PDB file of C-alpha atoms in Angstrom:
ATOM      1  CA  MET A   7      -4.413   2.744 -16.998  1.00 46.00           C
ATOM      2  CA  LYS A   8      -6.519   3.250 -13.894  1.00 51.00           C
ATOM      3  CA  ILE A   9      -6.580   0.799 -11.011  1.00 49.00           C
ATOM      4  CA  SER A  10     -10.125  -0.235 -11.963  1.00 57.00           C
ATOM      5  CA  LEU A  11      -8.884  -1.151 -15.444  1.00 55.00           C
ATOM      6  CA  PHE A  12      -6.039  -3.116 -13.866  1.00 55.00           C
ATOM      7  CA  ILE A  13      -8.594  -5.115 -11.866  1.00 58.00           C
ATOM      8  CA  MET A  14     -10.506  -5.831 -15.065  1.00 54.00           C
ATOM      9  CA  MET A  15      -7.331  -7.024 -16.814  1.00 55.00           C
ATOM     10  CA  PHE A  16      -6.364  -9.073 -13.750  1.00 56.00           C
ATOM     11  CA  THR A  17      -9.806 -10.668 -13.820  1.00 57.00           C
ATOM     12  CA  ILE A  18      -9.401 -11.601 -17.461  1.00 44.00           C
ATOM     13  CA  SER A  19      -5.875 -13.010 -17.012  1.00 52.00           C
ATOM     14  CA  THR A  20      -6.713 -15.130 -13.955  1.00 51.00           C
ATOM     15  CA  GLY A  21     -10.295 -16.070 -14.729  1.00 55.00           C
ATOM     16  CA  LEU A  22     -11.418 -14.679 -11.369  1.00 61.00           C
ATOM     17  CA  CYS A  23     -14.254 -12.232 -10.959  1.00 60.00           C
ATOM     18  CA  ALA A  24     -13.593  -9.098  -8.925  1.00 61.00           C
ATOM     19  CA  GLN A  25     -15.484 -10.487  -5.912  1.00 69.00           C
ATOM     20  CA  GLU A  26     -13.271 -13.575  -5.833  1.00 82.00           C
ATOM     21  CA  ILE A  27      -9.939 -11.763  -5.904  1.00 87.00           C
ATOM     22  CA  ASN A  28     -10.123 -10.873  -2.210  1.00 88.00           C
ATOM     23  CA  LYS A  29     -10.471 -14.576  -1.397  1.00 93.00           C
ATOM     24  CA  GLN A  30      -7.056 -15.291  -2.907  1.00 96.00           C
ATOM     25  CA  TYR A  31      -4.937 -13.791  -0.137  1.00 97.00           C
ATOM     26  CA  LYS A  32      -4.693 -13.709   3.649  1.00 98.00           C
ATOM     27  CA  ILE A  33      -2.939 -11.017   5.705  1.00 98.00           C
ATOM     28  CA  TYR A  34      -1.549 -11.741   9.160  1.00 98.00           C
ATOM     29  CA  ASP A  35      -0.513  -9.042  11.623  1.00 98.00           C
ATOM     30  CA  VAL A  36       2.415 -10.479  13.589  1.00 98.00           C
ATOM     31  CA  LYS A  37       2.094  -8.043  16.496  1.00 97.00           C
ATOM     32  CA  LYS A  38      -1.677  -8.474  16.879  1.00 97.00           C
ATOM     33  CA  GLN A  39      -1.443 -12.207  16.112  1.00 98.00           C
ATOM     34  CA  LYS A  40      -4.512 -12.210  13.904  1.00 98.00           C
ATOM     35  CA  THR A  41      -5.571 -11.911  10.300  1.00 98.00           C
ATOM     36  CA  ILE A  42      -6.406  -8.393   9.186  1.00 98.00           C
ATOM     37  CA  SER A  43      -7.530  -6.396   6.161  1.00 97.00           C
ATOM     38  CA  ILE A  44      -5.324  -4.279   3.921  1.00 98.00           C
ATOM     39  CA  ASP A  45      -7.020  -1.195   5.392  1.00 98.00           C
ATOM     40  CA  GLU A  46      -5.517  -2.002   8.789  1.00 98.00           C
ATOM     41  CA  ILE A  47      -2.023  -1.864   7.294  1.00 98.00           C
ATOM     42  CA  VAL A  48      -2.891   1.540   5.852  1.00 98.00           C
ATOM     43  CA  ASN A  49      -4.074   2.734   9.250  1.00 98.00           C
ATOM     44  CA  ASP A  50      -0.829   1.546  10.864  1.00 97.00           C
ATOM     45  CA  MET A  51       1.080   3.794   8.467  1.00 98.00           C
ATOM     46  CA  ASN A  52      -0.168   6.831  10.383  1.00 97.00           C
ATOM     47  CA  THR A  53       3.040   6.884  12.434  1.00 96.00           C
ATOM     48  CA  THR A  54       5.280   5.133   9.888  1.00 98.00           C
ATOM     49  CA  ASP A  55       7.590   6.624   7.265  1.00 98.00           C
ATOM     50  CA  VAL A  56       8.422   3.657   5.024  1.00 98.00           C
ATOM     51  CA  LEU A  57       6.546   0.449   4.233  1.00 99.00           C
ATOM     52  CA  PHE A  58       8.521  -2.319   2.546  1.00 99.00           C
ATOM     53  CA  TYR A  59       6.500  -4.710   0.408  1.00 99.00           C
ATOM     54  CA  GLY A  60       8.668  -7.791  -0.092  1.00 98.00           C
ATOM     55  CA  GLU A  61       7.225  -9.573  -3.099  1.00 98.00           C
ATOM     56  CA  ASP A  62       7.671 -12.698  -5.134  1.00 96.00           C
ATOM     57  CA  HIS A  63       8.217 -11.220  -8.598  1.00 96.00           C
ATOM     58  CA  ASN A  64       5.931 -13.760 -10.279  1.00 94.00           C
ATOM     59  CA  ASP A  65       2.926 -13.519  -7.939  1.00 95.00           C
ATOM     60  CA  SER A  66      -0.157 -12.055  -9.637  1.00 94.00           C
ATOM     61  CA  ILE A  67      -2.115 -11.625  -6.416  1.00 96.00           C
ATOM     62  CA  GLY A  68       0.863  -9.911  -4.798  1.00 97.00           C
ATOM     63  CA  HIS A  69       1.013  -7.380  -7.637  1.00 97.00           C
ATOM     64  CA  TYR A  70      -2.713  -6.768  -7.339  1.00 96.00           C
ATOM     65  CA  LEU A  71      -2.282  -6.082  -3.615  1.00 97.00           C
ATOM     66  CA  GLU A  72       0.621  -3.700  -4.224  1.00 98.00           C
ATOM     67  CA  ALA A  73      -1.554  -1.610  -6.523  1.00 97.00           C
ATOM     68  CA  GLU A  74      -4.429  -1.614  -4.045  1.00 97.00           C
ATOM     69  CA  LEU A  75      -2.126  -0.686  -1.196  1.00 98.00           C
ATOM     70  CA  PHE A  76      -0.550   2.189  -3.122  1.00 98.00           C
ATOM     71  CA  LYS A  77      -3.973   3.587  -3.994  1.00 98.00           C
ATOM     72  CA  LYS A  78      -5.249   3.282  -0.423  1.00 98.00           C
ATOM     73  CA  LEU A  79      -2.104   4.839   1.047  1.00 98.00           C
ATOM     74  CA  ASN A  80      -2.401   7.809  -1.275  1.00 98.00           C
ATOM     75  CA  THR A  81      -6.095   8.217  -0.463  1.00 98.00           C
ATOM     76  CA  LYS A  82      -5.406   8.363   3.272  1.00 98.00           C
ATOM     77  CA  TYR A  83      -2.001  10.075   3.052  1.00 98.00           C
ATOM     78  CA  PRO A  84      -1.857  12.390   0.015  1.00 98.00           C
ATOM     79  CA  LYS A  85       1.911  12.757   0.383  1.00 98.00           C
ATOM     80  CA  THR A  86       2.801   9.210  -0.646  1.00 98.00           C
ATOM     81  CA  ALA A  87       5.558   8.078  -3.009  1.00 98.00           C
ATOM     82  CA  LEU A  88       6.432   4.786  -4.646  1.00 99.00           C
ATOM     83  CA  SER A  89       9.955   3.327  -4.635  1.00 99.00           C
ATOM     84  CA  LEU A  90      10.868   0.519  -7.021  1.00 99.00           C
ATOM     85  CA  GLU A  91      13.656  -2.034  -7.117  1.00 98.00           C
ATOM     86  CA  MET A  92      12.617  -2.547 -10.736  1.00 98.00           C
ATOM     87  CA  PHE A  93      14.218   0.691 -12.008  1.00 98.00           C
ATOM     88  CA  ALA A  94      17.794   1.909 -11.590  1.00 98.00           C
ATOM     89  CA  THR A  95      18.808   5.244 -10.099  1.00 98.00           C
ATOM     90  CA  ASP A  96      20.348   6.429 -13.372  1.00 98.00           C
ATOM     91  CA  VAL A  97      16.947   6.383 -15.108  1.00 98.00           C
ATOM     92  CA  GLN A  98      15.306   8.741 -12.608  1.00 98.00           C
ATOM     93  CA  PRO A  99      15.182  11.449 -15.324  1.00 98.00           C
ATOM     94  CA  GLU A 100      13.271   9.113 -17.661  1.00 98.00           C
ATOM     95  CA  MET A 101      10.922   8.196 -14.821  1.00 99.00           C
ATOM     96  CA  ASP A 102      10.305  11.860 -14.014  1.00 98.00           C
ATOM     97  CA  GLU A 103       9.798  12.719 -17.691  1.00 98.00           C
ATOM     98  CA  PHE A 104       7.221   9.978 -18.121  1.00 98.00           C
ATOM     99  CA  LEU A 105       5.379  11.000 -14.959  1.00 98.00           C
ATOM    100  CA  ALA A 106       5.349  14.580 -16.265  1.00 98.00           C
ATOM    101  CA  GLY A 107       3.791  13.388 -19.523  1.00 98.00           C
ATOM    102  CA  VAL A 108       6.548  14.729 -21.772  1.00 98.00           C
ATOM    103  CA  ILE A 109       7.764  11.386 -23.174  1.00 98.00           C
ATOM    104  CA  SER A 110       5.813   8.437 -24.530  1.00 98.00           C
ATOM    105  CA  GLU A 111       5.345   5.174 -22.708  1.00 98.00           C
ATOM    106  CA  LYS A 112       7.206   3.438 -25.525  1.00 98.00           C
ATOM    107  CA  ASN A 113      10.261   5.639 -24.984  1.00 98.00           C
ATOM    108  CA  PHE A 114       9.948   5.265 -21.233  1.00 98.00           C
ATOM    109  CA  ILE A 115       9.875   1.463 -21.312  1.00 98.00           C
ATOM    110  CA  LYS A 116      12.866   1.313 -23.658  1.00 98.00           C
ATOM    111  CA  GLU A 117      15.056   4.058 -22.221  1.00 98.00           C
ATOM    112  CA  ALA A 118      14.273   3.367 -18.553  1.00 98.00           C
ATOM    113  CA  ARG A 119      15.108  -0.304 -19.182  1.00 98.00           C
ATOM    114  CA  ALA A 120      11.831  -1.548 -17.719  1.00 98.00           C
ATOM    115  CA  TRP A 121      11.697  -5.144 -16.538  1.00 97.00           C
ATOM    116  CA  GLY A 122      10.120  -7.737 -18.815  1.00 96.00           C
ATOM    117  CA  ASN A 123       7.096  -7.919 -16.523  1.00 96.00           C
ATOM    118  CA  TYR A 124       6.584  -4.158 -16.443  1.00 98.00           C
ATOM    119  CA  SER A 125       2.852  -4.785 -16.918  1.00 96.00           C
ATOM    120  CA  ASP A 126       2.800  -5.867 -13.246  1.00 97.00           C
ATOM    121  CA  TYR A 127       4.038  -2.443 -12.118  1.00 98.00           C
ATOM    122  CA  LYS A 128       2.435  -0.328 -14.838  1.00 98.00           C
ATOM    123  CA  PRO A 129      -0.831   0.253 -12.896  1.00 97.00           C
ATOM    124  CA  MET A 130       1.139   1.818 -10.016  1.00 98.00           C
ATOM    125  CA  VAL A 131       3.322   3.974 -12.260  1.00 98.00           C
ATOM    126  CA  ASP A 132       0.244   5.085 -14.193  1.00 98.00           C
ATOM    127  CA  TYR A 133      -1.579   5.841 -10.957  1.00 98.00           C
ATOM    128  CA  ALA A 134       1.378   7.956  -9.823  1.00 98.00           C
ATOM    129  CA  LYS A 135       1.324   9.777 -13.147  1.00 98.00           C
ATOM    130  CA  GLN A 136      -2.408  10.497 -12.932  1.00 98.00           C
ATOM    131  CA  HIS A 137      -2.180  11.717  -9.342  1.00 98.00           C
ATOM    132  CA  GLN A 138       1.100  13.603  -9.679  1.00 98.00           C
ATOM    133  CA  LEU A 139       2.932  11.344  -7.219  1.00 98.00           C
ATOM    134  CA  GLN A 140       6.665  10.739  -7.204  1.00 98.00           C
ATOM    135  CA  VAL A 141       8.281   7.416  -8.048  1.00 99.00           C
ATOM    136  CA  ILE A 142      11.820   6.594  -6.928  1.00 99.00           C
ATOM    137  CA  ALA A 143      13.962   4.590  -9.339  1.00 99.00           C
ATOM    138  CA  ALA A 144      15.911   2.972  -6.529  1.00 98.00           C
ATOM    139  CA  ASN A 145      18.210   0.161  -7.653  1.00 98.00           C
ATOM    140  CA  ALA A 146      21.804   0.041  -8.900  1.00 98.00           C
ATOM    141  CA  ALA A 147      22.259  -0.069 -12.666  1.00 98.00           C
ATOM    142  CA  THR A 148      23.366  -3.371 -14.187  1.00 98.00           C
ATOM    143  CA  ARG A 149      26.751  -1.978 -15.239  1.00 98.00           C
ATOM    144  CA  TYR A 150      27.607  -1.360 -11.581  1.00 98.00           C
ATOM    145  CA  SER A 151      26.340  -4.698 -10.333  1.00 98.00           C
ATOM    146  CA  ASN A 152      28.204  -6.505 -13.126  1.00 97.00           C
ATOM    147  CA  ALA A 153      31.414  -4.732 -12.135  1.00 98.00           C
ATOM    148  CA  VAL A 154      30.965  -5.841  -8.516  1.00 97.00           C
ATOM    149  CA  THR A 155      30.109  -9.411  -9.495  1.00 96.00           C
ATOM    150  CA  MET A 156      33.332  -9.571 -11.510  1.00 95.00           C
ATOM    151  CA  GLY A 157      35.657  -7.670  -9.195  1.00 95.00           C
ATOM    152  CA  GLY A 158      33.956  -7.256  -5.838  1.00 95.00           C
ATOM    153  CA  LEU A 159      32.977  -3.962  -4.227  1.00 96.00           C
ATOM    154  CA  LYS A 160      36.532  -2.666  -4.665  1.00 96.00           C
ATOM    155  CA  ALA A 161      35.768  -2.394  -8.388  1.00 97.00           C
ATOM    156  CA  LEU A 162      33.594   0.646  -7.626  1.00 98.00           C
ATOM    157  CA  GLU A 163      36.664   2.550  -6.436  1.00 98.00           C
ATOM    158  CA  LYS A 164      37.767   2.798 -10.068  1.00 98.00           C
ATOM    159  CA  PHE A 165      34.597   4.577 -11.197  1.00 98.00           C
ATOM    160  CA  PRO A 166      34.687   8.363 -11.725  1.00 98.00           C
ATOM    161  CA  LYS A 167      33.078  10.733  -9.245  1.00 97.00           C
ATOM    162  CA  THR A 168      30.155  11.345 -11.612  1.00 98.00           C
ATOM    163  CA  SER A 169      29.091   7.708 -11.225  1.00 98.00           C
ATOM    164  CA  PHE A 170      28.307   8.421  -7.591  1.00 98.00           C
ATOM    165  CA  ASN A 171      25.393  10.601  -8.641  1.00 98.00           C
ATOM    166  CA  PHE A 172      23.717   7.191  -8.924  1.00 98.00           C
ATOM    167  CA  LEU A 173      25.463   5.220  -6.187  1.00 98.00           C
ATOM    168  CA  PRO A 174      25.874   5.386  -2.413  1.00 98.00           C
ATOM    169  CA  ALA A 175      29.169   6.591  -1.014  1.00 97.00           C
ATOM    170  CA  LEU A 176      31.944   4.076  -0.427  1.00 97.00           C
ATOM    171  CA  PRO A 177      32.702   1.960   1.453  1.00 96.00           C
ATOM    172  CA  ILE A 178      29.574  -0.175   1.202  1.00 96.00           C
ATOM    173  CA  ASP A 179      29.124  -2.364   4.245  1.00 92.00           C
ATOM    174  CA  THR A 180      28.950  -6.086   3.543  1.00 92.00           C
ATOM    175  CA  ALA A 181      26.422  -7.298   6.075  1.00 81.00           C
ATOM    176  CA  GLN A 182      27.409 -10.415   7.972  1.00 86.00           C
ATOM    177  CA  GLY A 183      25.445 -12.525  10.436  1.00 93.00           C
ATOM    178  CA  ARG A 184      21.987 -13.760   9.581  1.00 95.00           C
ATOM    179  CA  TYR A 185      21.767 -12.076   6.162  1.00 96.00           C
ATOM    180  CA  TYR A 186      24.995 -13.700   5.026  1.00 94.00           C
ATOM    181  CA  GLU A 187      23.811 -17.052   6.353  1.00 93.00           C
ATOM    182  CA  LYS A 188      20.523 -16.750   4.444  1.00 94.00           C
ATOM    183  CA  PHE A 189      22.340 -15.838   1.258  1.00 93.00           C
ATOM    184  CA  ASN A 190      24.621 -18.861   1.480  1.00 89.00           C
ATOM    185  CA  GLU A 191      21.677 -21.121   2.250  1.00 88.00           C
ATOM    186  CA  THR A 192      20.049 -19.863  -0.954  1.00 87.00           C
ATOM    187  CA  LEU A 193      23.152 -20.216  -3.168  1.00 81.00           C
ATOM    188  CA  GLY A 194      24.445 -23.325  -1.504  1.00 69.00           C
ATOM    189  CA  GLY A 195      27.813 -22.684   0.058  1.00 62.00           C
ATOM    190  CA  HIS A 196      30.805 -20.424   0.633  1.00 58.00           C
ATOM    191  CA  ASN A 197      33.308 -19.678  -2.115  1.00 58.00           C
ATOM    192  CA  MET A 198      34.979 -16.652  -3.679  1.00 49.00           C
ATOM    193  CA  GLY A 199      32.434 -16.491  -6.525  1.00 58.00           C
ATOM    194  CA  THR A 200      29.560 -16.573  -4.066  1.00 78.00           C
ATOM    195  CA  MET A 201      31.151 -13.779  -2.013  1.00 86.00           C
ATOM    196  CA  LYS A 202      31.323 -11.496  -5.069  1.00 90.00           C
ATOM    197  CA  ILE A 203      27.672 -12.195  -5.825  1.00 93.00           C
ATOM    198  CA  TYR A 204      26.900 -11.459  -2.179  1.00 95.00           C
ATOM    199  CA  GLN A 205      28.714  -8.158  -2.504  1.00 96.00           C
ATOM    200  CA  THR A 206      26.491  -7.405  -5.507  1.00 97.00           C
ATOM    201  CA  GLN A 207      23.480  -8.140  -3.307  1.00 97.00           C
ATOM    202  CA  ASN A 208      24.822  -5.653  -0.773  1.00 97.00           C
ATOM    203  CA  LEU A 209      25.292  -3.081  -3.554  1.00 98.00           C
ATOM    204  CA  TRP A 210      21.629  -3.415  -4.474  1.00 98.00           C
ATOM    205  CA  ASP A 211      20.595  -3.111  -0.831  1.00 98.00           C
ATOM    206  CA  ALA A 212      22.825  -0.114  -0.196  1.00 98.00           C
ATOM    207  CA  THR A 213      21.714   1.679  -3.354  1.00 98.00           C
ATOM    208  CA  MET A 214      18.017   1.233  -2.635  1.00 99.00           C
ATOM    209  CA  ALA A 215      18.461   2.352   0.975  1.00 98.00           C
ATOM    210  CA  TRP A 216      20.482   5.371  -0.194  1.00 98.00           C
ATOM    211  CA  ALA A 217      17.883   6.327  -2.825  1.00 98.00           C
ATOM    212  CA  ILE A 218      14.997   6.111  -0.349  1.00 99.00           C
ATOM    213  CA  ASN A 219      16.843   8.035   2.352  1.00 98.00           C
ATOM    214  CA  LYS A 220      17.920  10.718  -0.103  1.00 98.00           C
ATOM    215  CA  PHE A 221      14.309  11.132  -1.230  1.00 98.00           C
ATOM    216  CA  ILE A 222      12.922  11.296   2.305  1.00 98.00           C
ATOM    217  CA  LYS A 223      15.431  13.966   3.309  1.00 98.00           C
ATOM    218  CA  ALA A 224      14.329  16.076   0.344  1.00 98.00           C
ATOM    219  CA  ASN A 225      10.607  15.370   0.798  1.00 98.00           C
ATOM    220  CA  LYS A 226       9.927  15.463   4.517  1.00 96.00           C
ATOM    221  CA  GLY A 227       6.571  14.109   5.588  1.00 97.00           C
ATOM    222  CA  THR A 228       6.141  11.919   2.500  1.00 98.00           C
ATOM    223  CA  LYS A 229       5.398   8.267   3.136  1.00 98.00           C
ATOM    224  CA  VAL A 230       7.203   5.770   0.922  1.00 99.00           C
ATOM    225  CA  LEU A 231       5.971   2.390  -0.307  1.00 99.00           C
ATOM    226  CA  GLN A 232       9.074   0.408  -1.326  1.00 99.00           C
ATOM    227  CA  LEU A 233       8.639  -2.623  -3.577  1.00 98.00           C
ATOM    228  CA  ASN A 234      11.399  -5.215  -3.763  1.00 98.00           C
ATOM    229  CA  GLY A 235      11.981  -8.928  -3.904  1.00 98.00           C
ATOM    230  CA  ARG A 236      11.300 -10.172  -0.410  1.00 98.00           C
ATOM    231  CA  PHE A 237      14.854 -11.387   0.190  1.00 97.00           C
ATOM    232  CA  HIS A 238      15.823  -7.693   0.354  1.00 98.00           C
ATOM    233  CA  SER A 239      13.578  -7.027   3.362  1.00 98.00           C
ATOM    234  CA  ASP A 240      12.511 -10.308   4.992  1.00 98.00           C
ATOM    235  CA  GLU A 241      13.478 -10.522   8.677  1.00 98.00           C
ATOM    236  CA  LYS A 242      14.111  -6.744   8.432  1.00 98.00           C
ATOM    237  CA  LEU A 243      17.483  -7.470   6.859  1.00 98.00           C
ATOM    238  CA  GLY A 244      19.056  -6.323   3.595  1.00 98.00           C
ATOM    239  CA  THR A 245      17.771  -3.023   2.227  1.00 98.00           C
ATOM    240  CA  LEU A 246      15.594  -2.422   5.274  1.00 98.00           C
ATOM    241  CA  ALA A 247      18.506  -2.880   7.670  1.00 98.00           C
ATOM    242  CA  LYS A 248      20.718  -0.543   5.648  1.00 98.00           C
ATOM    243  CA  LEU A 249      18.004   2.126   5.565  1.00 98.00           C
ATOM    244  CA  ALA A 250      17.436   1.840   9.316  1.00 98.00           C
ATOM    245  CA  LYS A 251      21.163   2.182   9.903  1.00 97.00           C
ATOM    246  CA  ALA A 252      21.448   5.191   7.597  1.00 97.00           C
ATOM    247  CA  ASN A 253      18.507   6.960   9.217  1.00 98.00           C
ATOM    248  CA  PRO A 254      17.711   5.544  12.685  1.00 98.00           C
ATOM    249  CA  LYS A 255      14.876   8.049  13.191  1.00 97.00           C
ATOM    250  CA  LEU A 256      12.779   6.501  10.452  1.00 98.00           C
ATOM    251  CA  LYS A 257       9.815   4.357  11.428  1.00 98.00           C
ATOM    252  CA  ILE A 258       9.703   1.342   9.127  1.00 98.00           C
ATOM    253  CA  LEU A 259       7.276  -1.544   8.677  1.00 98.00           C
ATOM    254  CA  ASN A 260       7.606  -4.508   6.335  1.00 98.00           C
ATOM    255  CA  ILE A 261       5.424  -6.999   4.526  1.00 98.00           C
ATOM    256  CA  SER A 262       6.565 -10.430   3.395  1.00 98.00           C
ATOM    257  CA  SER A 263       4.267 -11.613   0.610  1.00 98.00           C
ATOM    258  CA  PHE A 264       4.388 -14.979  -1.163  1.00 97.00           C
ATOM    259  CA  SER A 265       2.259 -17.835  -2.404  1.00 96.00           C
ATOM    260  CA  ASP A 266       2.304 -20.967  -0.267  1.00 96.00           C
ATOM    261  CA  GLU A 267       0.797 -24.432  -0.447  1.00 96.00           C
ATOM    262  CA  SER A 268      -0.539 -23.967   3.105  1.00 96.00           C
ATOM    263  CA  PHE A 269      -2.850 -21.199   1.848  1.00 97.00           C
ATOM    264  CA  SER A 270      -6.067 -22.925   2.909  1.00 96.00           C
ATOM    265  CA  ASN A 271      -4.846 -23.413   6.494  1.00 96.00           C
ATOM    266  CA  PRO A 272      -1.563 -21.576   7.126  1.00 97.00           C
ATOM    267  CA  ASP A 273       0.560 -22.092  10.216  1.00 97.00           C
ATOM    268  CA  TRP A 274       1.349 -18.420  10.777  1.00 98.00           C
ATOM    269  CA  GLY A 275       3.890 -19.240  13.464  1.00 97.00           C
ATOM    270  CA  LYS A 276       6.236 -20.573  10.769  1.00 97.00           C
ATOM    271  CA  PHE A 277       6.435 -17.162   9.117  1.00 98.00           C
ATOM    272  CA  THR A 278       6.291 -14.585  11.915  1.00 97.00           C
ATOM    273  CA  ASN A 279      10.043 -13.944  11.828  1.00 98.00           C
ATOM    274  CA  LEU A 280       9.751 -12.552   8.302  1.00 98.00           C
ATOM    275  CA  GLY A 281       8.045  -9.229   8.949  1.00 98.00           C
ATOM    276  CA  ASP A 282       5.397  -7.103  10.586  1.00 98.00           C
ATOM    277  CA  TYR A 283       2.776  -8.466   8.197  1.00 98.00           C
ATOM    278  CA  ILE A 284       2.688 -11.790   6.375  1.00 98.00           C
ATOM    279  CA  ILE A 285       0.656 -12.101   3.201  1.00 98.00           C
ATOM    280  CA  ILE A 286       0.028 -15.566   1.821  1.00 98.00           C
ATOM    281  CA  THR A 287      -1.504 -15.805  -1.628  1.00 97.00           C
ATOM    282  CA  ASN A 288      -3.211 -18.688  -3.355  1.00 96.00           C
ATOM    283  CA  PRO A 289      -0.616 -20.601  -5.431  1.00 94.00           C
ATOM    284  CA  ALA A 290      -3.373 -21.685  -7.801  1.00 90.00           C
ATOM    285  CA  VAL A 291      -3.383 -18.214  -9.379  1.00 85.00           C
ATOM    286  CA  LYS A 292       0.368 -17.592  -9.305  1.00 63.00           C
ATOM    287  CA  ARG A 293       1.667 -17.145 -12.830  1.00 61.00           C
ATOM    288  CA  SER A 294       5.132 -17.462 -14.281  1.00 40.00           C
ATOM    289  CA  TYR A 295       7.531 -14.510 -14.582  1.00 36.00           C
ATOM    290  CA  GLN A 296       7.320 -12.939 -18.039  1.00 35.00           C
TER     291      GLN A 296
END
């Protein structure tokens, strides 16, 4: 599926014509303190290695923008790769096989354990396939996160060495400070169960950071667009912070993208702590997670 076909499908699903889609989002550059176009983000990537796109998983406009951004990045910087929270590191072979055209999409979706809303990411994976671009399956597999949720990060010490073909080396740092505070605000309090879930969150962050860093070391000069739920990168915490710590030489920018009731007249000052760029989308066209 080409990006143009994605736009057509998006138009059908939302009832918006192509000309109206660009009216459904606003991009704010925190440093410049003004609204900008998506092309200005692409231009800023000239001296940047990794761009985090922190999404709301159920935001149609956000997914449209991700696809547009990936296409524009590749057009300006031919050595561009996509990194996805939505696939686990242990299905990198299936991802590579699909991109190489040697397995069917049906097999890929099943055996790579694609998310239920894979249709939101399909245009970008298909674009990568058509243009021979690499896609990083970046997240920790569910079996590892379940083990941590049940037994904490120490549970990973029991796994065989072969498991660490898909996991970062131990120990995994459990970030404290602001990230921990945000997590507890979201879950509503401190308790042992919450701490184990928080350790799972740190496993996801550490695995994605490890996967991106590993890729960059093997593919010098390639720019990476990382897609993840925005909690993983808002305020430059989570995955972003772990990547910056693992490789301090990297130049990283981040986007925080979400729908908001203030869309018609946003108070940008309320959001400037979230990232380098803030994208607010029209909640009227936000659809439910599938």
